[in-house]
CSV table of C-alpha atoms in Angstrom, one decimal:
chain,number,residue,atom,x,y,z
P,1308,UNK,CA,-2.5,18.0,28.6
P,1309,UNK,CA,-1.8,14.8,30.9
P,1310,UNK,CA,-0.5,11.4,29.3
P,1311,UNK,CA,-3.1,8.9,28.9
P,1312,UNK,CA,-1.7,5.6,29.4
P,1313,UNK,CA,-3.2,2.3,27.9
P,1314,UNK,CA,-4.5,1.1,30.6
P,1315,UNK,CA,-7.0,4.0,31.5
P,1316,UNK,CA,-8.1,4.0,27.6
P,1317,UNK,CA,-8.4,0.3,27.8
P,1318,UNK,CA,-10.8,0.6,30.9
P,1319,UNK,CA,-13.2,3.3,29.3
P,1320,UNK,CA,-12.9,1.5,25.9
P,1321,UNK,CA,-14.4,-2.0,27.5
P,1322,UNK,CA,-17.7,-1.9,25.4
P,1323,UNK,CA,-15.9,-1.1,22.3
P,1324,UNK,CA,-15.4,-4.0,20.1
P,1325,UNK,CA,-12.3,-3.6,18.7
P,1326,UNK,CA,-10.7,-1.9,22.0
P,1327,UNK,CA,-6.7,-2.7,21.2
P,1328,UNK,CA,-7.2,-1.3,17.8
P,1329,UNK,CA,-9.3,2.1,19.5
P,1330,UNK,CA,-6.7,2.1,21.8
P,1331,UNK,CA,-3.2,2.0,19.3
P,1332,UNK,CA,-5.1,4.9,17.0
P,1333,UNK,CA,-5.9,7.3,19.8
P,1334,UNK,CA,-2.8,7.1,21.5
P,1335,UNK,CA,-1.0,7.6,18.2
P,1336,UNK,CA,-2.8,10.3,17.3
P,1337,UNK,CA,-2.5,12.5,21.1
P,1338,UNK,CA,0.9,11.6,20.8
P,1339,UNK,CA,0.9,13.8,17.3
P,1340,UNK,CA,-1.9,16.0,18.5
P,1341,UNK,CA,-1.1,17.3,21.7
P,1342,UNK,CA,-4.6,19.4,22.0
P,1343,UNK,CA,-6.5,16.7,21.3
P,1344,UNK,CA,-7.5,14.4,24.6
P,1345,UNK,CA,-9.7,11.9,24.8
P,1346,UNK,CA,-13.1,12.0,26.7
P,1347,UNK,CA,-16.0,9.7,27.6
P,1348,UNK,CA,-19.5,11.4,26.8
P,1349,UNK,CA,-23.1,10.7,25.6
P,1350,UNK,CA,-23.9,11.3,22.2
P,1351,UNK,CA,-27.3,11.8,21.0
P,1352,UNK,CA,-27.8,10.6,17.7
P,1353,UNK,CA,-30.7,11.9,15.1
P,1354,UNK,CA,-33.4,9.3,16.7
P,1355,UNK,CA,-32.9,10.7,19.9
P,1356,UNK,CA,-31.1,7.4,21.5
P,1357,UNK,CA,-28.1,8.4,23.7
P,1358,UNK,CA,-24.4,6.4,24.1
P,1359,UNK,CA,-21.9,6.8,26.1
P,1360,UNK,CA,-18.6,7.4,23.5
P,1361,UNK,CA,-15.5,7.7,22.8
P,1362,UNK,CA,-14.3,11.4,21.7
P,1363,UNK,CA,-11.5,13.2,20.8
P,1364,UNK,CA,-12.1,17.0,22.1
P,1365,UNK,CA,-9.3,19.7,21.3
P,1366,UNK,CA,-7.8,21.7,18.1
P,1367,UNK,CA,-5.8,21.0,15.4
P,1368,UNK,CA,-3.3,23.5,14.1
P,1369,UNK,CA,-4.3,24.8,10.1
P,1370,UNK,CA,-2.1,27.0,7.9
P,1371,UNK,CA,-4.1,29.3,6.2
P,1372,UNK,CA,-2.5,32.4,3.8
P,1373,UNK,CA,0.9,31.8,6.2
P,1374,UNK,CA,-0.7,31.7,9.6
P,1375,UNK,CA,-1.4,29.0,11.9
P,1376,UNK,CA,-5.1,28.8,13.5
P,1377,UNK,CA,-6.1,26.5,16.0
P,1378,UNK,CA,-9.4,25.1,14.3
P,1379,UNK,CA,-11.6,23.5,17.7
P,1380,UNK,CA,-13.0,20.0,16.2
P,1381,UNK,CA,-14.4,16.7,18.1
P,1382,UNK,CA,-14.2,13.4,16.4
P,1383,UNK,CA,-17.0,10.8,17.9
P,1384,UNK,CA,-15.7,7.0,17.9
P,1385,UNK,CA,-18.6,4.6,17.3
P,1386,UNK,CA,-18.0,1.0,19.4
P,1387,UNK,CA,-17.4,-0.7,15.7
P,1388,UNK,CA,-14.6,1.6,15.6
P,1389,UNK,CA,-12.4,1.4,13.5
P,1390,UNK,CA,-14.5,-0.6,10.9
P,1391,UNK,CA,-16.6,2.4,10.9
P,1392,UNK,CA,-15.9,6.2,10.3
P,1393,UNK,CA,-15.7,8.7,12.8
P,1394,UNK,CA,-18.5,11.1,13.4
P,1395,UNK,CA,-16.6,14.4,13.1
P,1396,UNK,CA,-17.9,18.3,14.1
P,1397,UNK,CA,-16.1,21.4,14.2
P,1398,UNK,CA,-17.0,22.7,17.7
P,1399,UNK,CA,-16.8,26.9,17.7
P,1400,UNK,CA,-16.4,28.9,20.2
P,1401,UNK,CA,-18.3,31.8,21.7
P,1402,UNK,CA,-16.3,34.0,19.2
P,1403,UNK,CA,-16.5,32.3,15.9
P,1404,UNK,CA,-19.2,31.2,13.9
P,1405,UNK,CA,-19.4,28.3,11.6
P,1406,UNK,CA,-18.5,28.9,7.7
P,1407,UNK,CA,-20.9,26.0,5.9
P,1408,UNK,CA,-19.8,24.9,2.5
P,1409,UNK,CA,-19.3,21.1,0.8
P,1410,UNK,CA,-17.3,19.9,3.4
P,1411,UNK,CA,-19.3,21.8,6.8
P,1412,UNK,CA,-23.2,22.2,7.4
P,1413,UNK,CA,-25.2,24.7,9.8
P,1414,UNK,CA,-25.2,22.2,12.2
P,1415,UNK,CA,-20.9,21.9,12.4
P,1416,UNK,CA,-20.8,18.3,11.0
P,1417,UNK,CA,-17.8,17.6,8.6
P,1418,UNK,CA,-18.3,15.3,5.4
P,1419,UNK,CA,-15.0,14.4,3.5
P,1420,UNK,CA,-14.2,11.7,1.0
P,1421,UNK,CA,-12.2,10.2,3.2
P,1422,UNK,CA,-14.9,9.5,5.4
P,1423,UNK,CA,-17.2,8.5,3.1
P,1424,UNK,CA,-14.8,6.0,1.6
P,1425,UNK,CA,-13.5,4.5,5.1
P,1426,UNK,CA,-11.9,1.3,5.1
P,1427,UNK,CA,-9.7,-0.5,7.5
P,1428,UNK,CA,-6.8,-0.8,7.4
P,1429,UNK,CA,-6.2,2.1,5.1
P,1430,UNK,CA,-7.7,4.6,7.0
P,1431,UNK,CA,-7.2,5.6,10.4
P,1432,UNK,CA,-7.1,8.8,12.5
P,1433,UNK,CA,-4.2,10.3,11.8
P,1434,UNK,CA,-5.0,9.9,7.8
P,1435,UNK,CA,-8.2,11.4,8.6
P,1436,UNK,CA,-6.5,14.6,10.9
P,1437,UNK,CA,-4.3,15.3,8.2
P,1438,UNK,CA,-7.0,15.6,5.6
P,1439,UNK,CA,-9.2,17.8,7.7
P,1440,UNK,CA,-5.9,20.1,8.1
P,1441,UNK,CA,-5.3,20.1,4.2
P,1442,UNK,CA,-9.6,20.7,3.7
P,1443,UNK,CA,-9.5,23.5,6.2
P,1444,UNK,CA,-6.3,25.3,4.7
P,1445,UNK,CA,-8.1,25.7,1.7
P,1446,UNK,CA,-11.6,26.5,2.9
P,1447,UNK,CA,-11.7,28.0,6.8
P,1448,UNK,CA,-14.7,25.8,8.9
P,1449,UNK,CA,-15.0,28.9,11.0
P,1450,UNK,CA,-14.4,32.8,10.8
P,1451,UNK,CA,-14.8,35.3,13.6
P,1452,UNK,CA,-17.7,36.6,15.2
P,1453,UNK,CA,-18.5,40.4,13.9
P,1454,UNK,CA,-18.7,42.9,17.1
P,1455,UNK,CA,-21.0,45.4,14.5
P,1456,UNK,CA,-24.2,46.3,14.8
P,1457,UNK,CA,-26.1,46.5,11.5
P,1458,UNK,CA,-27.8,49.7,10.3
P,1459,UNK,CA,-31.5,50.3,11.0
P,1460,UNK,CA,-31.1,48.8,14.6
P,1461,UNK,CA,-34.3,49.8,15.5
P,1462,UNK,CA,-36.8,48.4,12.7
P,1463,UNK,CA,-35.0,44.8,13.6
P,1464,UNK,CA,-38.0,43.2,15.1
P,1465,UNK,CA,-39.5,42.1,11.6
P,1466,UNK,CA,-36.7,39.6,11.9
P,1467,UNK,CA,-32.8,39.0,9.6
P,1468,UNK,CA,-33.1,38.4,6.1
P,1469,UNK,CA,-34.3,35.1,5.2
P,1470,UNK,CA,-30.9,32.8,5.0
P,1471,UNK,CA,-32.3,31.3,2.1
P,1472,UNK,CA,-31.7,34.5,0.0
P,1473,UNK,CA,-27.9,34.5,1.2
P,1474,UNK,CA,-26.4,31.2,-0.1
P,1475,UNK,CA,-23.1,32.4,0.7
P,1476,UNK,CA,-23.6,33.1,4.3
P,1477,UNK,CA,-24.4,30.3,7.3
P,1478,UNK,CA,-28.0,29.5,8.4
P,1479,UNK,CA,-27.5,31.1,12.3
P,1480,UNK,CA,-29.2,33.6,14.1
P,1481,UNK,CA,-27.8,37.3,14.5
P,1482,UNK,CA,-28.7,38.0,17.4
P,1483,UNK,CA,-26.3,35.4,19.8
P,1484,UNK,CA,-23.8,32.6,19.5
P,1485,UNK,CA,-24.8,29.4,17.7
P,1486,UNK,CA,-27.7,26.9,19.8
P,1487,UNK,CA,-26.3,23.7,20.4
P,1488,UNK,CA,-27.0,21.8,17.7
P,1489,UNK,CA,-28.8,18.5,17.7
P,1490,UNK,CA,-27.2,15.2,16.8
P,1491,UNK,CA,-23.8,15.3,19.1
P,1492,UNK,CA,-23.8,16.1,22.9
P,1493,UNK,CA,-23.5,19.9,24.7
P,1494,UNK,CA,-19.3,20.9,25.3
P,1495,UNK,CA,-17.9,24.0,26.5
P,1496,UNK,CA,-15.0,24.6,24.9
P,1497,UNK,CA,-12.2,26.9,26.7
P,1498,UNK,CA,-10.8,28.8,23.9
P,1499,UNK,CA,-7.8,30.4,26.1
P,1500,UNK,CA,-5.7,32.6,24.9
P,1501,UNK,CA,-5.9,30.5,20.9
P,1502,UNK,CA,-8.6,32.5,20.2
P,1503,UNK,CA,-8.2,36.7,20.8
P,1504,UNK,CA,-10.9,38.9,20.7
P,1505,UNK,CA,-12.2,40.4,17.5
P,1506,UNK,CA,-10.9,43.5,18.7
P,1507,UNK,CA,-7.3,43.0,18.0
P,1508,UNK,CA,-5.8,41.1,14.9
P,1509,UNK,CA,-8.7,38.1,13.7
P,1510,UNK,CA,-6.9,34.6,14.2
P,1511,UNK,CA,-9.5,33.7,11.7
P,1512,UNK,CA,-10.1,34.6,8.4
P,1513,UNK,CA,-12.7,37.0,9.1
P,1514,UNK,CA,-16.3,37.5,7.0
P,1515,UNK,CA,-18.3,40.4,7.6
P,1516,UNK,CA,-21.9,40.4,8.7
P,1517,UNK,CA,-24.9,40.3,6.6
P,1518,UNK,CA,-25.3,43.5,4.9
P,1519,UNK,CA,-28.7,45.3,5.2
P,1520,UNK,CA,-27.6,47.9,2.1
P,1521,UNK,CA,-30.5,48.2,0.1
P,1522,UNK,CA,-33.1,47.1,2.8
P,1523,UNK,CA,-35.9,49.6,3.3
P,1524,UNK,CA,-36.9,50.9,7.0
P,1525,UNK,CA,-40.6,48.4,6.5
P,1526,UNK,CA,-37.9,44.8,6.7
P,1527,UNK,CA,-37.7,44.1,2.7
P,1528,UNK,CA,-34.5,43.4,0.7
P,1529,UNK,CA,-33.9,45.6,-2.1
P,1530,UNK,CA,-33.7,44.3,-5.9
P,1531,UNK,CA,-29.3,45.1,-5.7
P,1532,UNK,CA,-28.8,43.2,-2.4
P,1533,UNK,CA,-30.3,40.3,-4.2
P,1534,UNK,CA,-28.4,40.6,-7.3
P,1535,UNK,CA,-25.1,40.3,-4.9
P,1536,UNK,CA,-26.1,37.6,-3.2
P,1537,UNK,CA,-27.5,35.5,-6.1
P,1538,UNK,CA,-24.0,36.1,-7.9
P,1539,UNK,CA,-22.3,35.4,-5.2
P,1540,UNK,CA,-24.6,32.0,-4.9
P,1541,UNK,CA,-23.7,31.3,-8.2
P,1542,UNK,CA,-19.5,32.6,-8.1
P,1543,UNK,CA,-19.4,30.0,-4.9
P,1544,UNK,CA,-21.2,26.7,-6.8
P,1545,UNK,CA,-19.2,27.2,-9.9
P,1546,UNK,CA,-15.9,27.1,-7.9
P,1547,UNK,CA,-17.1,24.4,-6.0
P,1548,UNK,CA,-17.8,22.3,-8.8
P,1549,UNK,CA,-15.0,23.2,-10.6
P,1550,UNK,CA,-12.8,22.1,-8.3
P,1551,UNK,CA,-14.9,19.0,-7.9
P,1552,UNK,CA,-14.1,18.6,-12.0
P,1553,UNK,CA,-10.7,18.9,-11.1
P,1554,UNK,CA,-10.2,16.8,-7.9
P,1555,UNK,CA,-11.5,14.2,-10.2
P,1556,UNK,CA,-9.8,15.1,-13.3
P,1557,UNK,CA,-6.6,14.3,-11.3
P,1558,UNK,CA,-7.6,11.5,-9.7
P,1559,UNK,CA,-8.5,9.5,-13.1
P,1560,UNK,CA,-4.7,11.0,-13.9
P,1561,UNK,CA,-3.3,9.5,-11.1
P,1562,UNK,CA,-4.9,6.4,-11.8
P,1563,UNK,CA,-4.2,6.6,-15.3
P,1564,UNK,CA,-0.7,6.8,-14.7
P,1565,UNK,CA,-0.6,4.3,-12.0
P,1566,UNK,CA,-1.9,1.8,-14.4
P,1567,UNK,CA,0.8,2.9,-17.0
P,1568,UNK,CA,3.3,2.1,-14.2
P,1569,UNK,CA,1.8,-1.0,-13.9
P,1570,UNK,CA,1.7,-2.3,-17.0
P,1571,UNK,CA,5.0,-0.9,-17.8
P,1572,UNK,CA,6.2,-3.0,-15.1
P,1573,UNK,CA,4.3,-5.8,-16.5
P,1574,UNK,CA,5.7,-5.4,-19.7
P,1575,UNK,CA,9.3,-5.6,-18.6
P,1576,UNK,CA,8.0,-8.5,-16.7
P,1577,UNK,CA,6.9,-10.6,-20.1
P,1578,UNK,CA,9.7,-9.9,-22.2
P,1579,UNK,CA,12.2,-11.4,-19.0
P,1580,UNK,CA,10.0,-14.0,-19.0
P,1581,UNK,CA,9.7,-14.6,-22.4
P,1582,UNK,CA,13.8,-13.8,-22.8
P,1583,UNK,CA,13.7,-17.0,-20.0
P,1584,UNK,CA,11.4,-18.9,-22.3
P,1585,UNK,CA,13.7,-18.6,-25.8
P,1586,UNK,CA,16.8,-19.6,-23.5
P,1587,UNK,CA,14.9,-22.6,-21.8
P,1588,UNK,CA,13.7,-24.0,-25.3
P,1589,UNK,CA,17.3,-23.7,-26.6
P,1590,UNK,CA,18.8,-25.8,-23.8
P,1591,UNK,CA,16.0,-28.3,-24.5
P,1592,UNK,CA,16.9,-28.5,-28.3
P,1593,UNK,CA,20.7,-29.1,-27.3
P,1594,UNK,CA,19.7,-31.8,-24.5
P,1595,UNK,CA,17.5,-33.2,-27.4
P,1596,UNK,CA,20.4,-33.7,-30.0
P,1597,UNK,CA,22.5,-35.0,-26.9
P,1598,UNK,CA,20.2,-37.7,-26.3
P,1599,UNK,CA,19.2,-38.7,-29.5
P,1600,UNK,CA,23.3,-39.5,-30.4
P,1601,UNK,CA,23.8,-40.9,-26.8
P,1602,UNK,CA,21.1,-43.3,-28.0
P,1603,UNK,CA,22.3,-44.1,-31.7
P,1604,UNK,CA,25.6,-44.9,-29.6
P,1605,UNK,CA,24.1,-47.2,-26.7
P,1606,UNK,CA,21.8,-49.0,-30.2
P,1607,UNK,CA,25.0,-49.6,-32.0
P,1608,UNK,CA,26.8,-51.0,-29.0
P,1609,UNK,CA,24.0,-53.1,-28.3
P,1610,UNK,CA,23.8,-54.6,-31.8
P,1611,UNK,CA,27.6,-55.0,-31.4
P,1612,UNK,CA,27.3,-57.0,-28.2
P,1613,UNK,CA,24.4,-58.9,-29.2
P,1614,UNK,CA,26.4,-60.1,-32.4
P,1615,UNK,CA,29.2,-60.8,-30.5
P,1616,UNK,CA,27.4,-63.2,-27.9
P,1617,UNK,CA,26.3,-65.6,-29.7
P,1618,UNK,CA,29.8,-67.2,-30.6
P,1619,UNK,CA,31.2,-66.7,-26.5
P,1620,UNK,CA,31.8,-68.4,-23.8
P,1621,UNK,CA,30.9,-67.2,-20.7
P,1622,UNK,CA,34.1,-68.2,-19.1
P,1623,UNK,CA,36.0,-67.0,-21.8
P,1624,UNK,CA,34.8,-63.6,-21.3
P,1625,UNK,CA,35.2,-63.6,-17.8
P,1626,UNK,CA,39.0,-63.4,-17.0
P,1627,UNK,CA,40.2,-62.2,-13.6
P,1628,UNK,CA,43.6,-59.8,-14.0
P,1629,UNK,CA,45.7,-61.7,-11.5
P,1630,UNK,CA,45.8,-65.7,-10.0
P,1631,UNK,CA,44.5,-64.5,-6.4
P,1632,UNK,CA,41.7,-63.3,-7.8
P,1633,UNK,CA,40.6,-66.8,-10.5
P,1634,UNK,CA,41.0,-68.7,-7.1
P,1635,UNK,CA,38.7,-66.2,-5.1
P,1636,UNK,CA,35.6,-66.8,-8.0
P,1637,UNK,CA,36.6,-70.5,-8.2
P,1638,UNK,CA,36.0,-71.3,-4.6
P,1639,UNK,CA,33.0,-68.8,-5.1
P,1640,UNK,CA,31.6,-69.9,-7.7
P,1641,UNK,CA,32.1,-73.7,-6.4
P,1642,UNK,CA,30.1,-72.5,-3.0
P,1643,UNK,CA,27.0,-71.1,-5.0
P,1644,UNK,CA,27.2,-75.0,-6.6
P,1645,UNK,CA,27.3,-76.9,-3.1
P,1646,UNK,CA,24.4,-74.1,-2.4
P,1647,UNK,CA,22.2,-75.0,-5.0
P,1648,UNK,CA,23.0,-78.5,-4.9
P,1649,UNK,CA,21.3,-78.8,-1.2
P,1650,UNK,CA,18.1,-76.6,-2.0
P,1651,UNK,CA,17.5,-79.7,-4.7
P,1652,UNK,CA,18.3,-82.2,-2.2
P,1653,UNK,CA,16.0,-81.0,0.1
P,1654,UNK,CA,13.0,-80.5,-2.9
P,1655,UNK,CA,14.2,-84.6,-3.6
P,1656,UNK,CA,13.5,-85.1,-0.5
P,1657,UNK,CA,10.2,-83.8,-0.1
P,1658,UNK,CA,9.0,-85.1,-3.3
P,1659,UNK,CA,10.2,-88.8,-2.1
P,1660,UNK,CA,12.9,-89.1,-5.0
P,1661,UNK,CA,15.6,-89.7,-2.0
P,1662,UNK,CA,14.9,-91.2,1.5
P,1663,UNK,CA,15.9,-89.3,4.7
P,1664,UNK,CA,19.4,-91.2,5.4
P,1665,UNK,CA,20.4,-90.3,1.6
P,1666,UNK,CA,19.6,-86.8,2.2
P,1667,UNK,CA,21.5,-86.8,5.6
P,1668,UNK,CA,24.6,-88.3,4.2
P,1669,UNK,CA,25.1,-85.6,1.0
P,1670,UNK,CA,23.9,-82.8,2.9
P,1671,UNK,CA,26.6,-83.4,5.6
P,1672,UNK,CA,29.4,-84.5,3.1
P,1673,UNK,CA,28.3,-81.1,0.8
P,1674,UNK,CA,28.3,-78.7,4.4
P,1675,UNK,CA,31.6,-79.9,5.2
P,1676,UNK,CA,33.1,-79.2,1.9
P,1677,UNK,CA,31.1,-76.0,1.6
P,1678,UNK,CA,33.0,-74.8,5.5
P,1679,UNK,CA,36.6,-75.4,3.7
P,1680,UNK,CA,35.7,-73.4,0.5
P,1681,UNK,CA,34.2,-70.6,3.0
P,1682,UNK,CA,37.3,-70.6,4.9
P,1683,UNK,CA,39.3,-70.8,2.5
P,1684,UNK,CA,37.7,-67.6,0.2
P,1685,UNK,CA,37.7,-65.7,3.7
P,1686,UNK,CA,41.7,-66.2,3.9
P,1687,UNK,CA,42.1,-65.2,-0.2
P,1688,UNK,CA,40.1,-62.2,0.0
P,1689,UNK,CA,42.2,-61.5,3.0
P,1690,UNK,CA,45.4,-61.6,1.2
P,1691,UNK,CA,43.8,-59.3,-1.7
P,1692,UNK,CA,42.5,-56.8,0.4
P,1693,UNK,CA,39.1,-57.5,0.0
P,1694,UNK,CA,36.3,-57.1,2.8
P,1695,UNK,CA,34.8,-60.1,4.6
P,1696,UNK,CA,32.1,-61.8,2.3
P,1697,UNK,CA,30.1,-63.4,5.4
């Protein structure tokens, strides 16, 4: 089939709501699915309301008993797509005829799990292909079309055996293909050469025609045909709810041992943490004793000083290493005086102790002094190496 680019999807996905999301999922999947393509139709839905969607028209390739058939299928994309399942038929041809069971009606609609339990992200198209391809391997949607005449051809006007006797066979007519069923739009499909005819090898598992053994020449079944096909009936429900038990059965496994996984993990998980825990509250305990002697030590050599203090002299204590450096906290210590000394000038001053020419005459007398010691420090500290003070 032709490429479809983006753009063309883009432009007959505009109504769709989700369009780039449409878009990245059907070109995926055509991409995968060569047979599929992608066409712009009206459906018709059960109401009888009509509109225009999305479809994906083709076959998908299904290994049954080591053979590949080509199983026609057409996947409707509703405009909430994909927050929304696909509405998915299997679409026979002229030469097949549809095989209901759990997963297919009469009418050619598929119902799977995975449908029913859509949700973006997690399911998409392809998921969705793959499954139908795995379903139909193990249960054909289709089977060829017998070329066979049943017996008694000419007492056929009282009508085929009622379907409803014949729970193993599919509610259509024997007399012509399939009507188009209701609910999804008319399509031809071109089988090509995918699909022989009947008369050579069956590219479908093939199922033979309703048997009219036992059926008397007035229309009425006999008592053994019945038998066989209430058996049958019942043979075909027990399998299928078997392997309903069993799907299930396995999927509460898998979920059993997922969680088993999970809390294994989980329990590796607490004993690291509590491993963590045990090594954390050991360090702790060890910082503890740390700190508890590093504070018996700082207590005893604060008593020590504090005993000590009261007998010394603060210049005593203080005694610079070399004569540079006594002169360099002499002249500092004898600026911070001339400092201080004219802050409590100036507070005489406002108070009134000390008039204005007073204050004048010690304040420039102190400054002059207090330029000499500056000076003076600035050259010391020079000498010792020391950085600039001012």
């Amino acid at each position: 089939m032709a490429v479809v680019n983006e753009g063309a999807l883009k432009k007959m996905l505009k109504q769709y709501k989700y369009r780039d999301l449409t878009v990245r999922e059907i070109t995926n999947v055509i991409s995968q699915y060569k047979d599929l393509k992608p066409v712009m139709d009206a459906y018709v839905f059960n109401d009888g309301s009509t509109r225009d969607l999305m479809s994906l028209t083709g076959t998908v390739p299904v290994s049954y008993r080591g053979n590949i058939y080509n199983i026609p299928v057409c996947l409707w994309l509703l405009d909430t797509y994909p927050y929304n399942p696909p509405i998915c038929f299997v679409k026979p041809t002229s030469a097949m005829m549809i095989k209901t069971g759990k997963h297919i009606d009469a009418n050619g609609k598929i119902y799977l799990p995975y449908l029913h339990e859509w949700k973006h992200p997690q399911s998409d198209l392809y998921g969705l292909i793959q499954v139908m391809i795995v379903v139909f391997g193990e249960e054909p949607p289709v089977f060829s079309r017998p070329t066979t005449q049943a017996p008694y051809q000419a007492f056929q006007a009282a009508g085929p055996p009622n379907p409803s006797y014949m729970p193993g066979m599919p509610a259509v007519s024997s007399y012509g293909p399939n009507p188009n069923p209701g609910g999804y739009p008319a399509y031809q499909y071109q089988g090509g050469n995918s699909y022989p005819a009947t008369a050579g090898p069956a590219h479908y598992p093939s199922q033979p025609p309703v048997s009219t053994v036992g059926q008397s020449r007035d229309g009425t079944i006999g008592e053994d045909t019945i038998r066989a096909s209430l058996i049958s009936a019942v043979s075909d429900k027990l399998r299928w709810r078997m392997k309903e038990e069993m799907d299930r059965a396995q999927a509460e496994l898998d979920a059993l041992k997922r969680t088993e996984e999970d809390l294994k993990k989980g329990h590796q998980k607490l004993e690291e943490m509590v491993s963590r825990l045990d090594q954390e509250v050991t360090e702790v305990d060890r910082n503890i004793e740390l700190l508890k002697r590093k504070d018996e030590e700082l207590s005893e050599a604060l008593e020590k000083m504090e005993n000590q203090s009261e007998n010394n002299d603060i210049d005593d204590v203080i005694v610079p290493t070399a004569p540079l450096y006594k002169q360099i906290l002499n002249l500092y210590a004898e600026e911070n005086a001339i400092e201080d000394t004219i802050f409590y000038l100036g507070e005489a001053l406002r108070r009134g102790v000390i008039d204005l020419e007073v204050f004048l005459k010690h304040v420039r007398l102190l400054s002059r002094k207090q330029f000499q010691l500056r000076a003076l420090m600035q050259k010391a500290r020079k000498t010792a190496g020391l950085s600039d003070l001012y």
